[in-house]
Tab-separated table of C-alpha atoms in Angstrom:
chain	number	residue	atom	x	y	z
R	1	UNK	CA	95.472	-36.923	-97.764
R	2	UNK	CA	94.398	-34.531	-100.498
R	3	UNK	CA	97.509	-35.120	-102.628
R	4	UNK	CA	96.936	-38.866	-102.760
R	5	UNK	CA	93.327	-38.256	-103.762
R	6	UNK	CA	94.396	-35.978	-106.628
R	7	UNK	CA	97.215	-38.343	-107.597
R	8	UNK	CA	94.852	-41.293	-108.034
R	9	UNK	CA	92.673	-39.312	-110.441
R	10	UNK	CA	95.492	-38.192	-112.727
R	11	UNK	CA	94.808	-39.975	-116.041
R	12	UNK	CA	98.176	-40.311	-117.736
R	13	UNK	CA	101.219	-42.044	-116.287
R	14	UNK	CA	103.502	-39.354	-117.708
R	15	UNK	CA	101.688	-36.687	-115.716
R	16	UNK	CA	101.813	-38.875	-112.604
R	17	UNK	CA	105.567	-39.239	-113.005
R	18	UNK	CA	105.984	-35.464	-113.300
R	19	UNK	CA	103.915	-34.910	-110.153
R	20	UNK	CA	105.903	-37.532	-108.253
R	21	UNK	CA	109.231	-36.004	-109.309
R	22	UNK	CA	108.056	-32.528	-108.289
R	23	UNK	CA	106.918	-33.808	-104.905
R	24	UNK	CA	110.251	-35.553	-104.328
R	25	UNK	CA	112.214	-32.437	-105.269
R	26	UNK	CA	110.011	-30.306	-103.015
R	27	UNK	CA	110.518	-32.661	-100.072
R	28	UNK	CA	114.264	-32.777	-100.727
R	29	UNK	CA	114.462	-28.960	-100.761
R	30	UNK	CA	112.492	-28.778	-97.515
R	31	UNK	CA	114.825	-31.253	-95.812
R	32	UNK	CA	117.912	-29.338	-96.983
R	33	UNK	CA	116.479	-26.062	-95.653
R	34	UNK	CA	115.587	-27.635	-92.289
R	35	UNK	CA	119.059	-29.174	-91.911
R	36	UNK	CA	120.682	-25.872	-92.892
R	37	UNK	CA	118.620	-23.944	-90.337
R	38	UNK	CA	119.396	-26.458	-87.598
R	39	UNK	CA	123.149	-26.156	-88.163
R	40	UNK	CA	123.167	-22.389	-87.647
């Protein structure tokens, strides 16, 4: 789990929050794309 390793070494909480939000948005986009492809 490379991302978790990087995440634990990020110094500031603000930066951690930004990374977490980006990851969540990325996952959400991926799920939407997968669902969209499955419907067609």
